[in-house]
Amino acid sequence: MSRALTHDDSTVVLGIETSCDETAAALVMGGSDVLSSVVASQIELHADFGGVVPEIASRAHLEALNPVVARAVVEAGIDESRIDAVACTIGPGLIGALLVGVSASKSLALAWDVPFVGVNHLEAHCYSAFLEDPTLEFPLVVLLVSGGHTMLIEMCGHGRYRLLGQTIDDAAGEAFDKVARFLGLGYPGGPAIDKEALRGDPEAIRFPRAMLDDGLDFSFSGLKTAVVNHVRQNPDVTSADVAASFQAAVVDVLVVKARRAAEQVGATGLVLGGGVAANSLLREELLGACAADGRRGFLPSREMCTDNAAMIAAVGWHRLGSDGPSPLDTGAYPNLRLELIPD
Ligand code: KG4
Ligand code: ZN
C-alpha cells in the first residue's frame, strides 16, 4: 500500500536533475522553501573536448548521483523519512544522462514508498523565479535562454504556458559557446565571454542584430558567422572587443524582444530563466528596461538560473498538486516540449 499523498506547505520534494552536464539534487519544501541544493558540475571532464560528450556525461552522473543525493539530504538537516515525493527531469536533454536520473528517482520513490513526478526541464527553468519570489503575479513573461533553447513564454498561471517566440536556428547559449570556442576562450563559453567582455568595448564592432524589428522570434547563427568573418578580416582585433561587441548584440536583441513580448501580453512582470540568464550585461539591461517600462523585472540568482535541482523540485511540488504522481513507466524524452495551452 502506498503512503498517503500529501500536498501542502510542509510537503518535501527531492528534486533530481541529470539532463546535461550537472548532477544535481535538492530538497524543497512547499514548492519554494529550498532546504538544500547541491550541484556537481562536470565542466572539467568536458572542457578538453570543447563541449559535452554524452557518454562521459552519463558515466559521470552514475558516479555522482548517490553522493549528491546523500549530501542534499544531510545539508537539508532532515531525515530521509521526511521526503514526501521524488521529482526528476524526464526531458529534454541527453538520453543517456536523463536515464540515469529517471531510473534512480523511480527506484528511490519505490524504495521509500512515495510518489514519483516527472518534470519538464524547460518548465523548471520557468520556475527559478518562483523559488526566490513566490509572490510573482501572472501573466508573466519568461525569457528562457539556455544552451539548447531561446524562448519567450507567457506564463498565464501555474503550469499554463503560451509560446510567444523562439529561435529559428541557434540558441543564445549555443552562440556564446561557439563564439567562445572560436576565440579560444574555453568551455563553457557563456561565463568566459561574460568575463572577457569586461575588458572590451561593446561598441568597437557593430555586429548584426537579426530580426530586431520583426516579431518575437530570434536568429543567432548569422551573428556567429559575422564574428568569424570579422576576426578573419581583422586579425589584430582584440578578443575582448569581439567578446564585448558580440555580447552587446545578443543582449540587445534579447532585451528588445522580451520587452516587446511583455508589452504585447500586458505582463505584470518579466523574469529570466536558463544558463544565459546568468549573464551580467543581460541582467543589467533587462532590469533597466523593466524600470523604464514601469514593469516588475525579477532576476533569479545565478545559481538558480543555471541547471539545478531546486527548480525541478519546485515544479514537482506544483505538478503533484495539479496532476498527481507520474506513472512508474514514465520514460526519458530527449526532445520533450513544453506543454502549451490551446490558443
Ligand atoms: O540552462 P543551462 O545551465 O543548461 C541548459 O539547459 O542548456 O545553460 C547552459 C548555457 C551554456 O550555453 C552556457 O555557456 C550559458 O548557459 N551561460 C552563460 C553564462 N553562464 C552560463 N551565457 C552567458 N553568460 C553567462 N554568464
Ligand atoms: Zn537548463
XYZ file of C-alpha atoms and ligand atoms in Angstrom:
370
model
C 0.000 0.000 0.000
C 1.342 3.419 -0.992
C 1.899 6.104 1.619
C -0.950 8.656 1.654
C -0.295 11.536 -0.781
C 0.367 14.819 0.979
C 0.447 18.179 -0.759
C 0.751 21.280 1.327
C 3.308 23.832 2.519
C 5.102 21.157 4.530
C 5.424 18.680 1.661
C 9.104 17.972 0.998
C 10.123 17.077 -2.565
C 13.508 15.670 -3.528
C 14.432 17.063 -6.962
C 16.931 15.301 -9.225
C 18.493 16.773 -12.371
C 20.799 14.915 -14.794
C 19.730 16.182 -18.236
C 23.096 17.547 -19.350
C 26.403 18.107 -17.541
C 25.329 18.915 -13.979
C 24.382 16.218 -11.474
C 22.063 17.927 -9.029
C 19.798 17.109 -6.095
C 17.773 19.416 -3.879
C 15.183 19.288 -1.146
C 12.427 21.875 -1.406
C 9.504 22.274 0.999
C 6.141 23.634 -0.105
C 7.366 24.398 -3.640
C 9.653 27.306 -2.755
C 11.481 26.780 0.534
C 14.895 25.482 -0.573
C 16.245 23.290 2.249
C 19.312 22.263 0.235
C 20.577 22.465 -3.341
C 23.660 20.525 -4.385
C 25.157 20.760 -7.886
C 28.138 18.671 -9.023
C 29.437 20.140 -12.248
C 31.161 18.011 -14.885
C 32.711 21.029 -16.623
C 36.283 19.837 -16.088
C 35.536 16.429 -17.644
C 34.221 18.000 -20.853
C 36.474 21.060 -21.115
C 39.203 19.283 -23.108
C 36.626 18.345 -25.740
C 35.179 21.879 -26.022
C 31.641 20.624 -25.359
C 29.582 17.996 -23.556
C 30.450 14.398 -24.534
C 27.239 12.395 -23.963
C 28.880 9.087 -22.905
C 31.173 10.839 -20.436
C 28.187 12.745 -19.056
C 26.161 9.555 -18.416
C 29.040 7.816 -16.645
C 29.767 10.857 -14.520
C 26.093 11.123 -13.499
C 26.161 7.452 -12.462
C 29.145 8.062 -10.202
C 27.986 11.358 -8.773
C 24.273 10.872 -8.226
C 24.171 8.836 -4.999
C 26.684 11.057 -3.145
C 24.927 14.200 -4.416
C 21.537 12.969 -3.158
C 23.085 11.961 0.163
C 24.645 15.410 0.535
C 21.359 17.142 -0.289
C 19.650 15.174 2.495
C 22.423 15.912 5.017
C 22.545 19.613 4.138
C 18.773 19.909 4.487
C 19.165 18.641 8.053
C 16.160 16.349 7.850
C 15.698 12.602 7.894
C 15.074 10.735 4.616
C 11.723 9.658 6.018
C 10.536 13.305 5.739
C 10.749 13.162 1.918
C 7.213 13.056 0.500
C 7.967 12.733 -3.235
C 10.809 12.397 -5.744
C 10.754 14.677 -8.808
C 13.138 14.251 -11.710
C 13.849 15.803 -15.109
C 12.457 13.491 -17.805
C 13.453 15.737 -20.767
C 14.531 17.476 -22.856
C 18.201 16.539 -22.644
C 20.748 13.841 -23.459
C 19.051 10.439 -23.426
C 21.786 8.567 -21.539
C 22.151 11.345 -18.992
C 18.389 11.622 -18.444
C 18.037 7.861 -17.963
C 20.445 7.883 -15.021
C 18.317 10.389 -13.113
C 14.984 8.880 -14.113
C 15.980 5.318 -13.132
C 17.464 6.428 -9.827
C 14.443 8.610 -8.998
C 11.934 5.873 -9.698
C 13.970 3.431 -7.598
C 14.111 5.863 -4.681
C 10.377 6.570 -4.957
C 9.670 2.845 -4.934
C 12.051 2.134 -2.042
C 10.681 4.999 0.078
C 7.095 4.303 -0.998
C 6.482 7.887 -2.126
C 5.206 9.338 -5.424
C 7.461 9.902 -8.445
C 6.909 13.065 -10.509
C 8.404 13.523 -13.994
C 9.408 17.124 -14.701
C 9.983 19.033 -17.936
C 13.358 20.804 -17.727
C 12.047 23.834 -19.655
C 9.156 24.256 -17.247
C 11.647 24.045 -14.398
C 13.677 26.967 -15.790
C 10.435 28.996 -15.787
C 10.110 28.241 -12.051
C 13.530 29.511 -10.910
C 11.985 32.913 -10.325
C 9.187 31.470 -8.134
C 11.724 29.744 -5.949
C 13.014 33.107 -4.876
C 9.812 35.112 -5.112
C 6.615 33.070 -4.770
C 4.569 36.310 -4.810
C 5.162 36.927 -8.540
C 1.853 37.512 -10.325
C 0.520 36.311 -13.680
C 0.609 36.940 -16.563
C 4.392 36.804 -16.544
C 6.757 36.757 -19.482
C 9.703 34.390 -19.084
C 12.788 34.880 -21.237
C 14.213 31.364 -21.212
C 17.748 31.413 -22.536
C 19.861 28.277 -22.174
C 22.382 26.188 -24.075
C 19.661 24.464 -26.078
C 16.731 26.895 -26.047
C 15.838 30.533 -26.542
C 12.167 31.162 -25.914
C 9.758 33.881 -24.879
C 6.994 32.274 -22.866
C 3.840 33.772 -21.453
C 3.090 32.143 -18.123
C -0.659 32.635 -17.679
C -0.839 30.662 -14.430
C 0.949 27.772 -12.726
C 1.690 25.174 -15.414
C -0.079 27.268 -18.106
C 2.141 28.426 -20.944
C 1.894 30.161 -24.326
C 4.876 30.259 -26.628
C 5.372 33.828 -27.884
C 8.631 33.397 -29.774
C 11.709 31.212 -30.120
C 14.947 30.894 -32.025
C 14.728 29.720 -35.607
C 18.317 28.407 -35.532
C 20.970 28.515 -32.753
C 20.100 29.029 -29.098
C 21.645 32.071 -27.402
C 23.839 29.869 -25.165
C 24.965 27.873 -28.182
C 26.074 31.142 -29.858
C 28.029 32.090 -26.705
C 29.661 28.648 -26.625
C 30.545 28.626 -30.354
C 31.958 32.166 -30.365
C 33.983 31.473 -27.210
C 35.415 28.340 -28.778
C 36.329 30.277 -31.928
C 38.050 32.957 -29.823
C 39.879 30.280 -27.830
C 38.263 31.369 -24.568
C 37.407 27.852 -23.429
C 34.306 26.000 -22.318
C 31.640 26.766 -21.244
C 31.613 29.838 -23.416
C 28.988 31.976 -21.701
C 30.882 32.719 -18.477
C 34.161 33.065 -20.458
C 32.681 35.713 -22.792
C 30.971 37.453 -19.870
C 34.385 37.813 -18.201
C 36.355 38.712 -21.334
C 33.769 41.338 -22.309
C 34.517 43.289 -19.121
C 37.861 44.331 -20.659
C 36.431 45.194 -24.092
C 34.450 47.944 -25.805
C 30.870 46.866 -26.650
C 30.751 49.499 -29.398
C 34.027 48.520 -31.040
C 32.289 46.403 -33.699
C 28.690 46.797 -34.833
C 27.598 43.169 -35.206
C 24.187 42.479 -36.813
C 21.025 42.357 -34.690
C 18.989 39.812 -36.678
C 15.212 40.223 -36.894
C 15.312 43.103 -34.403
C 12.237 44.883 -35.764
C 10.488 41.710 -36.672
C 8.178 39.894 -34.207
C 9.289 37.752 -31.277
C 11.423 35.061 -32.906
C 15.230 35.062 -32.767
C 18.104 34.093 -35.032
C 21.706 33.836 -33.838
C 23.506 31.777 -36.480
C 24.245 34.819 -38.695
C 25.792 36.637 -35.747
C 28.196 33.772 -35.133
C 29.201 33.842 -38.822
C 29.623 37.639 -38.663
C 32.030 37.225 -35.728
C 34.090 34.636 -37.598
C 34.231 36.798 -40.756
C 35.167 39.938 -38.822
C 38.014 38.246 -36.974
C 39.369 36.699 -40.186
C 39.282 40.079 -41.938
C 40.716 41.968 -38.927
C 43.308 39.670 -37.357
C 44.514 42.417 -34.997
C 41.167 42.874 -33.294
C 41.286 42.033 -29.572
C 39.206 39.139 -28.296
C 37.976 41.455 -25.519
C 36.425 43.846 -28.080
C 34.936 40.955 -30.052
C 33.504 39.384 -26.882
C 32.039 42.694 -25.673
C 30.568 43.590 -29.085
C 29.150 40.092 -29.621
C 27.602 40.050 -26.153
C 26.092 43.503 -26.714
C 24.474 42.301 -29.960
C 22.931 39.205 -28.307
C 21.713 41.135 -25.284
C 20.243 43.947 -27.414
C 18.064 41.515 -29.325
C 17.032 39.554 -26.225
C 16.016 42.673 -24.323
C 14.172 44.376 -27.211
C 12.130 41.228 -27.848
C 11.466 40.446 -24.182
C 10.195 43.984 -23.713
C 8.008 43.715 -26.823
C 6.578 40.396 -25.595
C 5.766 41.821 -22.156
C 4.040 44.806 -23.770
C 2.091 42.558 -26.162
C 0.540 40.368 -23.453
C 0.246 43.080 -20.785
C 2.567 41.151 -18.452
C 2.826 42.210 -14.815
C 6.463 41.222 -14.869
C 9.375 39.901 -16.818
C 11.618 37.148 -15.449
C 14.703 35.321 -16.645
C 15.494 31.618 -16.697
C 18.212 29.344 -18.136
C 22.001 29.482 -18.042
C 22.391 32.611 -20.186
C 20.271 34.432 -17.601
C 23.458 34.429 -15.508
C 24.983 36.906 -18.000
C 25.932 40.185 -16.308
C 25.018 42.501 -19.194
C 21.686 40.771 -19.821
C 20.776 41.090 -16.150
C 21.673 44.762 -16.052
C 19.913 45.658 -19.311
C 16.774 43.699 -18.531
C 16.347 45.368 -15.153
C 16.976 48.773 -16.767
C 14.323 48.089 -19.423
C 11.781 46.956 -16.814
C 12.410 50.069 -14.715
C 11.929 52.281 -17.794
C 8.651 50.489 -18.648
C 7.330 50.532 -15.076
C 7.173 46.736 -15.104
C 8.445 44.339 -12.481
C 11.683 42.651 -13.507
C 12.894 39.680 -11.499
C 16.279 38.048 -11.830
C 16.715 34.710 -10.103
C 20.164 34.299 -8.520
C 22.831 32.981 -10.882
C 22.813 29.566 -9.134
C 19.085 29.211 -9.802
C 19.434 30.301 -13.472
C 21.920 27.591 -14.439
C 20.921 23.932 -14.154
C 19.981 22.908 -10.615
C 17.561 20.545 -8.917
C 15.722 23.050 -6.716
C 13.795 24.232 -9.779
C 12.962 20.587 -10.562
C 11.633 20.020 -7.029
C 9.594 23.253 -7.272
C 7.827 22.083 -10.431
C 7.487 18.609 -8.903
C 5.591 20.130 -5.967
C 3.245 22.119 -8.249
C 2.645 19.182 -10.607
C 1.998 16.831 -7.702
C -0.789 19.198 -6.621
C -2.286 19.707 -10.092
C -1.756 16.332 -11.808
C -0.772 13.893 -9.056
C 2.113 11.404 -9.350
C 3.525 10.238 -12.698
C 3.266 6.540 -13.564
C 6.379 4.453 -12.894
C 6.578 3.508 -16.588
C 7.349 7.155 -17.455
C 10.472 7.210 -19.619
C 13.118 9.769 -20.612
C 12.274 12.056 -23.531
C 15.247 13.818 -25.185
C 13.040 16.080 -27.332
C 10.316 16.804 -24.801
C 8.496 20.076 -25.483
C 6.786 22.480 -23.162
C 3.095 21.632 -22.999
C 1.186 24.698 -24.214
C -2.403 25.752 -23.596
C -4.542 25.863 -26.736
C -4.923 29.349 -28.319
O 20.462 26.209 -18.530
P 21.845 25.716 -18.691
O 22.710 25.617 -17.441
O 21.866 24.327 -19.395
C 20.941 24.042 -20.423
O 19.793 23.652 -20.079
O 21.320 24.267 -21.603
O 22.556 26.678 -19.755
C 23.865 26.483 -20.186
C 24.228 27.635 -21.133
C 25.581 27.444 -21.795
O 25.450 27.705 -23.172
C 26.450 28.496 -21.113
O 27.501 28.976 -21.934
C 25.430 29.579 -20.827
O 24.283 28.873 -20.406
N 25.860 30.516 -19.763
C 26.079 31.824 -19.981
C 26.568 32.354 -18.750
N 26.615 31.332 -17.833
C 26.163 30.218 -18.479
N 25.916 32.579 -21.077
C 26.251 33.891 -20.993
N 26.745 34.467 -19.866
C 26.915 33.742 -18.728
N 27.403 34.326 -17.631
Zn 18.903 24.039 -18.413
